[in-house]
Amino acid sequence: MATSRQKDRIPVPRGILAAVVAVVVLPSITLVTLGLRLLEQDRSLEQRRQTELAEASLERAISALQKDLAETQRRLSLGNAWPEPELAPDAVLLRRGTGRFLYLPEPPVPPEAANEPFADADRAEFQAGDPAQALALCLPLAKSTQDTVRAGALLRIARLHRKLGSLDDALEAWRLLVAIDTVAIAGEPAGLMARRARCRALEQAGRRRELEQEARQLLRELQATRWPLRQDAYLDAVEQGRRWAGVDLAAPPEMEKQAEALQILWGRRRAEEGGLCASGFTLIWHGDEALLAGPRFLARYWETPHGVQLTCEGKLPAAGLTRQPALTGLPWSITAPLDAGPLPEFSTRRTVLMAALTAMLILIAAVAYFAWRAITRELGISRLQSDFVAAVSHEFRTPLTTLRQFGEMLAEEPDLPAETRLSYYKAQARATDRLSRLVETLLDFGRMEAGRRPYQLEPVDAAALTREVTAEFTNEPMARGFLIECLTPGRPLLVDADREALGRAIWNLLHNAVKYSGNHREVRIEVAAIPSGVCIRVVDHGLGIPLPEQARLFEKFVRGESVRRLGIPGTGIGLAMVRHIAEAHGGHVEVESTVGEGSTFSLVLPGRG
Ligand code: ADP
């Protein structure tokens, strides 16, 4: 059953096509270009704003850090201003003679062990070659209250015992010497010198276990920073200790790093006061006072605004806006990131812009779509109208030709027999009749279209009316040779209808059934009561209608493509009138059709009350 609408496939002239494309494409391109340019401008504006913000946060960070640096230097000038817990875990205060460094760039030099009190003993040992005498001279001085004298005595006692072959006594003297931290022997802390001497003696004596213990003790004392040492002295002692101990007793890496950083930074220290950073450690000094601070100490006590990064010299600063130490007087390069994400005001603006752009594009597309639809529809209608004009002209031409031909024949041959003359007159009357029916139909359709066709509804017996119209139609010349069967119930089927209009609708359906029957010469018309009212059905077994065409048949001027090709004349208003009339009666018309099998048109009218 035909319900859908078929799309009009009317070729659109190229000019119109080009105009529509121009109307759609040009503004769209312009709009997109402008939009993109605007977005680009907005983005560069945002970048500038981000740079400004980064600069501001950089300036804030620099002044905060400069304040912290000045404060640190002030505290350094006060001496030991940080209690140990405040420095933990990765800061060390560097003071002469103290500190927790494995080695120092400039260790304090303790006083040398005394020599003068041992002039006699040394003479006895070296000139007289009498170690026992020398030992006797030294022993009393080992009890001196002065560290320098005691150290000088123990040093000699140990040596003399060795010469006299008493290793254990020598070891004991060195053991006592180890306890003296405040004296140097030939620049080396006395304690360290004594430990190493004990190790060496034990090694020579082949006393391995004691040697290992002694060497481990030496390494432990080195790690505990018992003696302030230079880097080379420390490394030398550690290396020797490890060899003797036969183990790799390493110092905590944090301490190694601290000592190394201090070594590097101390050498580079220039002005009276200032700061330097290397290997992750920052050295801040004021005169001889200095603080070596690791990253954790800085993070805890120094105020760095969010996002700003500090980079030590020699390392590549993070991406962003960077100030070098030379410009700021700070120990680090300071970087503020530039890509802190989109700024809210800009992203809102961009969203609005994008939305507006999209809305405009949608609008253009919608306008284009509707314009396109209107154009194609107009083109369709104009084609239908021109088809209609051609069809109507053709319909008029046939009877007019008949009239003219018979008129001429009657005029040219006055002696025609009366019978022939009568048949000519009859032919002329039929042509006139056809003409007037055509004119009537057109005028009627015009009135219907304009809404000026008045419908006078009255109770009408649809069955009786159908019989009358069918009888009248059967007498028409076009129905000649057709078997037209009319099936109606014996009782009246009343509907509220305009007799003339309903009669015309039935006539049109019969007319089409005959016109499109092809070689089949049987048509049936039946009237039946249905639940919603009355149904008048016209059935033929003719050409049938392709499904895609069915949907539009009831529109004015629309004709089937196949019938047009077959040259069957028509104006395309018959079914439009049927639909008009059906709807004016509160009913409708339907079609069921199969190509080559025939069609059934059903006119459904509401029953009375
Ligand atoms: P016309 O018959 O003058 O062309 P109509 O409005 O009466 O105009 O019919 C429109 C079209 O519907 C016809 O051109 C034809 O293609 C198709 N049609 C109508 N009735 C039939 C039918 N009974 N069988 C086949 N096709 C039909």
XYZ file of C-alpha atoms and ligand atoms in Angstrom:
636
model
C 0.000 0.000 0.000
C 1.305 3.407 -0.934
C 2.186 5.508 2.086
C 5.691 6.865 1.635
C 6.832 9.837 -0.390
C 9.241 9.335 -3.214
C 12.183 11.725 -3.584
C 12.127 13.981 -6.565
C 15.106 13.263 -8.774
C 15.075 16.339 -10.891
C 18.420 17.442 -12.285
C 19.280 20.860 -10.887
C 20.672 23.338 -13.439
C 24.413 23.923 -13.087
C 24.033 27.663 -12.499
C 21.799 27.101 -9.494
C 24.072 24.347 -8.245
C 27.075 26.683 -8.485
C 25.145 29.469 -6.726
C 24.149 27.199 -3.858
C 27.704 25.880 -3.528
C 29.023 29.454 -3.515
C 26.455 30.509 -0.926
C 27.422 27.606 1.305
C 31.099 27.077 0.666
C 32.374 30.657 0.530
C 30.861 31.833 3.830
C 31.901 28.554 5.453
C 35.515 28.947 4.300
C 35.544 32.592 5.364
C 34.050 31.724 8.705
C 36.452 28.867 9.351
C 39.447 30.996 8.295
C 38.364 33.877 10.511
C 37.673 31.484 13.357
C 41.089 29.850 13.027
C 42.803 33.236 12.909
C 40.924 34.337 15.989
C 41.916 31.151 17.773
C 45.532 31.694 16.776
C 45.479 35.265 18.076
C 43.866 34.083 21.259
C 46.531 31.457 21.692
C 49.400 33.906 21.224
C 47.673 36.258 23.673
C 47.462 33.405 26.122
C 51.149 32.625 25.616
C 52.026 36.251 26.333
C 49.891 36.160 29.442
C 51.544 32.915 30.527
C 54.962 34.513 30.048
C 53.866 37.490 32.130
C 52.610 35.195 34.859
C 55.821 33.154 34.751
C 57.874 36.349 34.971
C 55.854 37.545 37.944
C 56.224 34.258 39.775
C 59.926 34.227 38.918
C 60.368 37.715 40.381
C 58.451 36.694 43.493
C 60.571 33.563 43.840
C 63.818 35.484 43.370
C 63.020 38.074 45.986
C 61.836 35.398 48.447
C 64.996 33.372 47.879
C 67.229 36.433 48.145
C 65.585 37.168 51.489
C 66.216 33.594 52.617
C 69.818 33.779 51.465
C 70.390 37.010 53.382
C 68.763 35.457 56.450
C 70.964 32.354 56.195
C 74.071 34.506 55.945
C 72.934 36.539 58.930
C 72.558 33.341 60.944
C 75.962 32.158 59.765
C 77.466 35.415 60.996
C 76.075 34.628 64.445
C 78.123 31.437 64.631
C 76.546 28.049 65.278
C 72.952 29.298 64.837
C 71.241 26.041 63.816
C 70.767 23.265 66.326
C 71.646 19.872 64.889
C 68.010 18.624 64.466
C 67.197 21.613 62.297
C 70.014 20.723 59.931
C 69.034 17.086 59.547
C 68.880 15.205 57.314
C 71.006 16.743 54.605
C 72.600 19.980 55.794
C 75.931 20.405 57.542
C 77.357 23.431 59.205
C 81.005 23.804 58.332
C 83.094 25.228 61.110
C 86.806 25.027 61.551
C 87.666 21.855 63.415
C 84.140 20.492 63.414
C 81.741 19.130 60.882
C 80.528 15.817 59.698
C 82.547 15.640 56.506
C 84.586 12.635 55.472
C 87.224 15.079 54.299
C 87.583 18.835 54.233
C 89.012 21.225 51.667
C 90.919 23.112 54.364
C 91.157 20.974 57.481
C 92.456 22.670 60.651
C 96.064 21.794 61.368
C 96.644 20.683 65.021
C 99.978 21.457 66.749
C 102.895 19.099 66.040
C 104.121 16.636 68.674
C 106.916 18.135 70.787
C 110.575 17.375 69.924
C 112.663 19.493 72.342
C 112.087 17.412 75.498
C 113.492 14.416 73.634
C 116.860 15.829 72.543
C 118.788 13.505 74.941
C 116.731 10.480 74.096
C 117.175 11.097 70.360
C 120.961 11.462 70.852
C 121.060 8.170 72.737
C 119.017 6.482 70.035
C 120.660 7.814 66.924
C 124.217 8.886 67.907
C 125.065 6.521 70.757
C 123.012 3.688 69.235
C 121.548 2.802 72.649
C 117.818 2.235 72.306
C 117.433 0.955 75.855
C 118.940 4.172 77.217
C 116.674 6.200 74.889
C 113.623 4.232 76.067
C 114.447 4.897 79.676
C 114.655 8.612 78.938
C 111.310 8.641 77.104
C 109.173 6.573 79.499
C 108.712 9.249 82.192
C 107.597 11.809 79.596
C 104.754 9.475 78.470
C 102.951 10.544 81.625
C 103.116 14.254 80.805
C 99.914 16.248 81.056
C 100.756 18.035 77.797
C 99.316 16.216 74.763
C 102.176 17.347 72.510
C 104.808 15.999 74.921
C 102.909 12.783 75.634
C 102.446 12.225 71.894
C 106.180 12.807 71.243
C 107.054 10.313 74.014
C 104.617 7.567 72.894
C 105.803 7.905 69.305
C 109.403 7.289 70.369
C 108.554 4.565 72.894
C 106.737 2.599 70.221
C 109.626 2.977 67.822
C 112.229 1.987 70.418
C 110.235 -1.094 71.492
C 110.142 -2.136 67.839
C 113.931 -1.715 67.653
C 114.317 -3.731 70.813
C 112.122 -6.439 69.308
C 109.210 -6.032 71.717
C 106.284 -5.783 69.314
C 103.523 -5.991 71.916
C 105.012 -3.108 73.880
C 105.266 -1.077 70.690
C 101.614 -1.871 69.897
C 100.604 -0.761 73.377
C 102.424 2.581 72.973
C 100.655 3.208 69.665
C 97.350 2.251 71.297
C 97.850 4.996 73.825
C 98.844 7.393 71.062
C 95.592 6.689 69.164
C 93.682 8.420 71.949
C 95.444 11.731 71.362
C 93.363 13.610 68.800
C 94.677 17.147 69.217
C 98.232 16.612 68.017
C 99.734 16.107 64.567
C 102.755 14.084 63.660
C 104.394 15.308 60.445
C 101.059 16.987 59.516
C 99.053 13.784 60.050
C 96.681 13.483 63.030
C 98.570 11.501 65.733
C 95.655 9.076 66.177
C 95.513 8.187 62.493
C 99.277 7.848 62.326
C 99.265 5.470 65.366
C 96.405 3.321 63.923
C 98.226 2.932 60.651
C 101.511 2.129 62.465
C 99.731 -0.609 64.453
C 98.299 -2.068 61.247
C 101.619 -1.999 59.474
C 103.368 -3.743 62.423
C 100.641 -6.403 62.647
C 100.894 -6.967 58.901
C 104.661 -7.413 59.108
C 104.219 -9.777 62.015
C 101.678 -11.734 60.001
C 99.020 -11.412 62.738
C 96.119 -11.381 60.301
C 93.116 -11.475 62.593
C 94.347 -8.636 64.750
C 95.253 -6.720 61.601
C 91.715 -7.080 60.204
C 90.203 -5.891 63.469
C 92.556 -2.961 63.645
C 91.902 -2.011 59.998
C 88.109 -2.200 60.500
C 88.471 0.068 63.474
C 90.513 2.443 61.312
C 87.772 2.496 58.614
C 85.041 3.035 61.204
C 86.940 5.973 62.667
C 87.467 7.453 59.197
C 83.729 7.230 58.502
C 82.948 8.747 61.866
C 85.067 11.712 60.741
C 87.224 11.369 63.830
C 90.095 13.286 62.233
C 89.793 16.402 60.037
C 91.541 15.249 56.833
C 92.297 16.463 53.352
C 90.692 14.581 50.489
C 93.942 12.877 49.423
C 94.828 11.867 52.987
C 91.323 10.467 53.514
C 91.303 8.539 50.244
C 94.789 7.183 50.909
C 93.837 6.029 54.411
C 90.594 4.473 53.238
C 92.334 2.620 50.474
C 94.969 1.268 52.833
C 92.347 0.387 55.464
C 90.275 -1.568 52.942
C 93.294 -3.500 51.805
C 94.247 -4.440 55.355
C 90.693 -5.247 56.405
C 90.037 -7.262 53.257
C 86.512 -5.795 53.117
C 84.859 -2.923 51.313
C 83.462 -0.937 54.216
C 81.936 1.991 52.325
C 80.893 5.274 53.887
C 77.216 6.318 53.490
C 76.786 7.689 49.939
C 75.140 10.846 51.296
C 78.375 11.646 53.176
C 80.494 10.906 50.124
C 78.338 13.306 48.096
C 78.460 15.994 50.744
C 82.250 15.824 51.024
C 82.607 15.846 47.246
C 80.220 18.822 46.828
C 82.046 20.729 49.529
C 85.371 19.995 47.867
C 84.095 21.372 44.521
C 82.287 24.388 45.936
C 84.900 25.464 48.453
C 87.457 25.766 45.698
C 85.168 28.005 43.680
C 84.224 30.293 46.531
C 85.227 33.797 45.580
C 83.740 36.848 47.283
C 83.424 37.457 50.992
C 80.038 35.912 51.149
C 77.656 34.203 48.761
C 76.270 30.883 47.561
C 77.117 28.145 45.085
C 75.422 24.959 44.072
C 76.823 21.718 42.627
C 75.941 18.024 42.683
C 72.597 18.873 44.305
C 74.194 20.618 47.298
C 74.204 24.316 47.978
C 77.046 25.983 49.814
C 76.241 29.262 51.530
C 79.016 31.025 53.339
C 79.732 34.135 55.252
C 83.427 34.678 55.930
C 84.720 31.375 57.280
C 81.302 30.166 58.352
C 79.488 27.996 55.819
C 76.421 25.836 55.472
C 76.256 22.954 53.036
C 72.557 22.304 52.455
C 70.962 19.466 50.545
C 67.659 19.647 48.648
C 65.586 18.431 51.605
C 66.874 21.174 53.898
C 66.104 23.784 51.233
C 62.612 22.419 50.604
C 61.920 22.585 54.333
C 63.185 26.040 55.185
C 63.333 28.014 51.978
C 60.293 29.509 50.461
C 60.047 28.663 46.741
C 56.735 29.568 45.079
C 54.786 26.687 43.624
C 56.094 25.355 40.311
C 59.413 27.242 40.407
C 62.455 24.996 40.032
C 66.015 25.476 41.236
C 68.843 23.979 39.177
C 72.464 23.597 40.193
C 75.223 24.866 37.975
C 76.260 22.411 35.290
C 72.809 20.899 34.999
C 70.317 21.755 32.259
C 67.521 23.920 33.708
C 63.927 22.721 33.286
C 61.907 24.069 30.343
C 60.454 27.498 30.990
C 61.565 31.004 31.823
C 65.021 30.859 33.440
C 67.229 33.345 35.322
C 70.917 32.510 35.627
C 72.781 32.910 38.953
C 74.841 35.793 37.531
C 71.673 37.901 37.257
C 70.117 37.079 40.595
C 73.107 36.580 42.885
C 71.516 33.297 43.958
C 73.334 29.952 43.910
C 70.922 28.376 41.394
C 69.343 28.909 38.007
C 65.682 29.592 38.691
C 63.002 28.412 36.278
C 59.296 29.165 36.167
C 57.325 26.855 33.844
C 55.572 28.427 30.869
C 53.182 25.600 30.166
C 51.203 25.743 33.395
C 48.157 24.605 31.408
C 45.480 26.698 29.715
C 44.358 29.818 31.584
C 40.681 29.583 32.588
C 39.637 32.925 31.087
C 41.171 31.950 27.753
C 39.799 28.437 27.666
C 36.271 29.747 28.407
C 36.623 32.279 25.636
C 37.871 29.623 23.259
C 35.010 27.304 24.125
C 32.509 30.106 23.433
C 34.260 30.908 20.166
C 34.258 27.289 19.065
C 30.597 26.930 20.003
C 29.680 30.099 18.074
C 31.669 28.919 15.067
C 30.033 25.519 15.130
C 26.596 27.093 15.527
C 27.226 29.378 12.543
C 28.402 26.460 10.413
C 25.355 24.444 11.401
C 23.189 27.456 10.555
C 24.789 27.801 7.128
C 24.387 24.088 6.506
C 20.725 24.235 7.593
C 20.021 27.267 5.395
C 21.731 25.533 2.492
C 19.732 22.383 3.088
C 16.401 24.186 3.165
C 17.316 26.349 0.176
C 18.267 23.212 -1.713
C 15.017 21.544 -0.800
C 12.986 24.599 -1.814
C 14.837 24.873 -5.116
C 14.431 21.225 -6.023
C 10.787 21.342 -4.994
C 10.146 24.438 -7.088
C 11.922 22.823 -10.004
C 9.788 19.724 -9.556
C 6.600 21.754 -9.480
C 7.563 23.774 -12.525
C 8.342 20.584 -14.404
C 5.021 19.106 -13.364
C 3.285 22.281 -14.473
C 4.908 22.237 -17.884
C 4.034 18.539 -18.218
C 0.506 19.463 -17.283
C 0.294 22.200 -19.896
C 1.583 19.798 -22.530
C -0.897 17.133 -21.447
C -3.871 19.515 -21.392
C -2.952 20.909 -24.806
C -2.856 17.379 -26.107
C -6.231 16.566 -24.532
C -7.750 19.667 -26.150
C -6.145 19.097 -29.499
C -7.822 15.733 -30.176
C -11.488 16.856 -29.907
C -10.668 20.169 -31.573
C -9.153 18.322 -34.512
C -12.266 16.154 -34.741
C -14.498 19.239 -34.702
C -12.443 20.964 -37.370
C -12.186 17.956 -39.667
C -15.906 17.116 -39.563
C -16.786 20.831 -39.864
C -14.639 21.107 -43.018
C -16.056 17.962 -44.500
C -19.624 19.171 -43.896
C -18.810 22.556 -45.421
C -16.939 21.198 -48.469
C -19.405 18.496 -49.404
C -22.948 19.823 -49.251
C -24.328 16.750 -51.044
C -23.493 14.236 -48.373
C -26.145 11.648 -47.690
C -28.280 12.480 -44.660
C -27.042 9.417 -42.770
C -23.376 10.329 -43.139
C -24.171 13.919 -42.284
C -25.874 12.703 -39.065
C -22.897 10.570 -38.094
C -20.645 13.607 -38.607
C -22.845 15.711 -36.407
C -22.787 12.995 -33.746
C -18.970 12.881 -33.887
C -18.884 16.644 -33.488
C -21.299 16.435 -30.539
C -19.044 13.798 -28.845
C -15.990 15.995 -29.360
C -17.839 19.003 -27.936
C -18.961 16.858 -25.029
C -15.405 15.748 -24.366
C -14.181 19.326 -24.557
C -16.789 20.598 -22.158
C -16.121 17.713 -19.751
C -12.421 18.563 -19.856
C -13.089 22.235 -19.234
C -15.513 21.303 -16.464
C -12.931 19.065 -14.820
C -10.261 21.714 -14.973
C -12.533 24.409 -13.583
C -13.719 22.103 -10.852
C -10.169 21.171 -9.905
C -9.185 24.855 -9.892
C -12.024 25.601 -7.487
C -11.076 22.660 -5.255
C -7.452 23.790 -5.134
C -8.496 27.318 -4.257
C -10.811 25.967 -1.551
C -13.807 27.500 -3.349
C -15.606 24.288 -4.197
C -18.659 24.202 -1.855
C -19.616 20.689 -0.729
C -23.284 20.238 -0.042
C -23.479 17.200 2.182
C -26.684 15.223 2.300
C -27.561 11.612 3.052
C -26.579 9.648 -0.027
C -26.901 5.900 -0.666
C -23.359 5.101 -1.774
C -24.443 1.782 -3.285
C -27.158 3.354 -5.431
C -24.862 6.228 -6.517
C -22.144 3.771 -7.511
C -24.641 1.807 -9.610
C -25.816 5.001 -11.347
C -22.296 6.258 -12.116
C -21.202 2.809 -13.339
C -24.228 2.551 -15.614
C -23.550 6.012 -17.039
C -19.814 5.199 -17.460
C -20.573 1.914 -19.220
C -22.304 3.895 -21.983
C -19.187 5.970 -22.600
C -17.270 5.127 -25.806
C -14.071 4.496 -23.818
C -15.826 1.717 -21.883
C -16.735 -0.063 -25.030
C -15.510 -3.668 -25.031
C -15.065 -3.722 -21.221
C -16.847 -5.948 -18.786
C -17.591 -3.670 -15.872
C -18.952 -5.593 -12.940
C -20.695 -3.651 -10.177
C -21.135 -5.425 -6.828
C -23.316 -3.636 -4.273
C -25.378 -4.937 -1.327
C -29.147 -4.978 -1.634
C -29.627 -2.535 1.268
C -28.729 1.167 1.153
C -25.321 2.250 2.513
C -25.838 5.808 3.641
C -23.035 8.374 3.812
C -23.068 12.164 4.169
C -21.862 13.255 0.783
C -21.996 15.765 -2.025
C -23.625 13.650 -4.735
C -21.928 15.327 -7.626
C -18.448 15.326 -6.080
C -18.659 11.706 -4.929
C -19.976 10.739 -8.354
C -16.998 12.454 -9.978
C -14.547 10.592 -7.679
C -16.137 7.235 -8.636
C -16.064 8.234 -12.275
C -12.366 9.152 -12.128
C -11.460 5.800 -10.555
C -13.465 3.902 -13.199
C -11.923 6.031 -15.917
C -8.389 5.233 -14.726
C -9.193 1.537 -14.321
C -10.265 1.381 -17.944
C -7.498 3.660 -19.209
C -4.728 1.650 -17.541
C -6.175 -1.846 -18.080
C -3.951 -2.687 -21.022
C -5.193 -5.870 -22.664
C -7.356 -6.973 -19.776
C -10.898 -5.912 -20.296
C -12.442 -6.587 -16.924
C -13.055 -4.056 -14.227
C -14.901 -4.567 -10.997
C -16.396 -1.954 -8.729
C -17.737 -2.964 -5.336
C -19.282 -1.155 -2.415
C -19.158 -2.629 1.061
C -19.836 -1.641 4.638
C -16.679 -1.617 6.774
C -16.363 -0.888 10.535
C -15.376 2.740 9.935
C -18.024 3.411 7.290
C -18.280 2.548 3.621
C -15.598 1.463 1.154
C -15.926 1.861 -2.620
C -13.333 -0.308 -4.309
C -12.335 -0.233 -8.000
C -10.338 -3.269 -9.121
C -8.563 -3.686 -12.458
C -6.132 -6.284 -13.804
C -4.146 -3.872 -15.898
C -0.676 -2.377 -15.928
C -0.246 -1.918 -12.190
C 1.894 0.753 -10.576
C 5.560 0.423 -9.514
C 5.936 0.777 -5.736
C 8.127 3.908 -5.798
C 5.502 5.733 -7.878
C 2.569 4.814 -5.653
C 3.398 7.279 -2.905
C 3.031 10.373 -5.088
C 0.168 9.468 -7.384
C -2.348 11.498 -5.413
C -0.390 14.724 -5.830
C -1.563 17.116 -8.510
C 0.023 16.868 -11.973
C 1.905 13.713 -11.022
C 1.791 10.997 -13.678
C 3.378 7.575 -13.739
C 6.682 7.342 -15.563
C 5.722 4.072 -17.282
C 2.339 5.321 -18.535
C 3.930 8.477 -19.810
C 6.418 6.371 -21.741
C 3.577 4.265 -23.142
C 2.004 7.479 -24.484
C -1.258 7.085 -22.557
C -2.754 10.585 -22.398
C -3.646 12.222 -19.093
C -3.358 15.427 -17.070
C -2.336 14.094 -13.661
C -5.247 15.641 -11.791
C -7.732 12.735 -11.666
C -6.416 11.102 -8.470
C -5.629 14.491 -6.903
C -9.344 15.269 -7.255
C -10.303 11.897 -5.753
C -8.128 12.563 -2.728
C -9.477 16.095 -2.410
C -13.051 14.846 -2.470
C -12.342 11.939 -0.071
C -10.716 14.262 2.448
C -13.509 16.833 2.102
C -15.841 14.029 3.215
C -13.638 13.085 6.169
C -12.385 9.979 4.373
C -9.329 8.914 2.440
C -8.170 6.988 -0.603
C -5.664 4.105 -0.752
C -3.998 2.092 -3.496
C -2.678 -1.452 -3.619
C -1.000 -2.415 -6.836
C 1.409 -4.869 -8.413
C 3.054 -4.187 -11.756
C 1.569 -6.429 -14.441
C -1.187 -7.691 -12.153
C -3.416 -4.706 -11.644
C -4.490 -2.143 -9.091
C -7.138 -1.678 -6.443
C -8.160 1.831 -5.426
C -10.257 2.092 -2.235
C -12.268 5.169 -1.424
C -13.115 5.046 2.279
C -15.881 7.305 3.617
C -17.084 7.616 7.207
C -20.537 6.150 7.861
C -23.452 8.265 9.078
C -23.523 8.740 12.889
P -3.819 10.779 -15.375
O -4.557 9.476 -15.388
O -4.463 11.855 -16.108
O -2.387 10.581 -15.710
P -4.370 10.609 -12.554
O -4.194 11.585 -11.456
O -5.734 10.095 -12.758
O -3.778 11.259 -13.852
O -3.441 9.389 -12.328
C -2.121 9.657 -11.989
C -1.256 8.463 -12.390
O -1.586 7.326 -11.613
C -1.428 8.022 -13.772
O -0.668 8.767 -14.682
C -1.014 6.563 -13.729
O 0.361 6.474 -13.816
C -1.404 6.156 -12.344
N -2.679 5.432 -12.289
C -3.876 5.888 -11.873
N -4.798 4.930 -11.892
C -4.176 3.803 -12.338
C -4.604 2.458 -12.580
N -5.857 2.074 -12.392
N -3.693 1.578 -13.035
C -2.397 1.954 -13.255
N -1.945 3.223 -13.028
C -2.841 4.129 -12.585
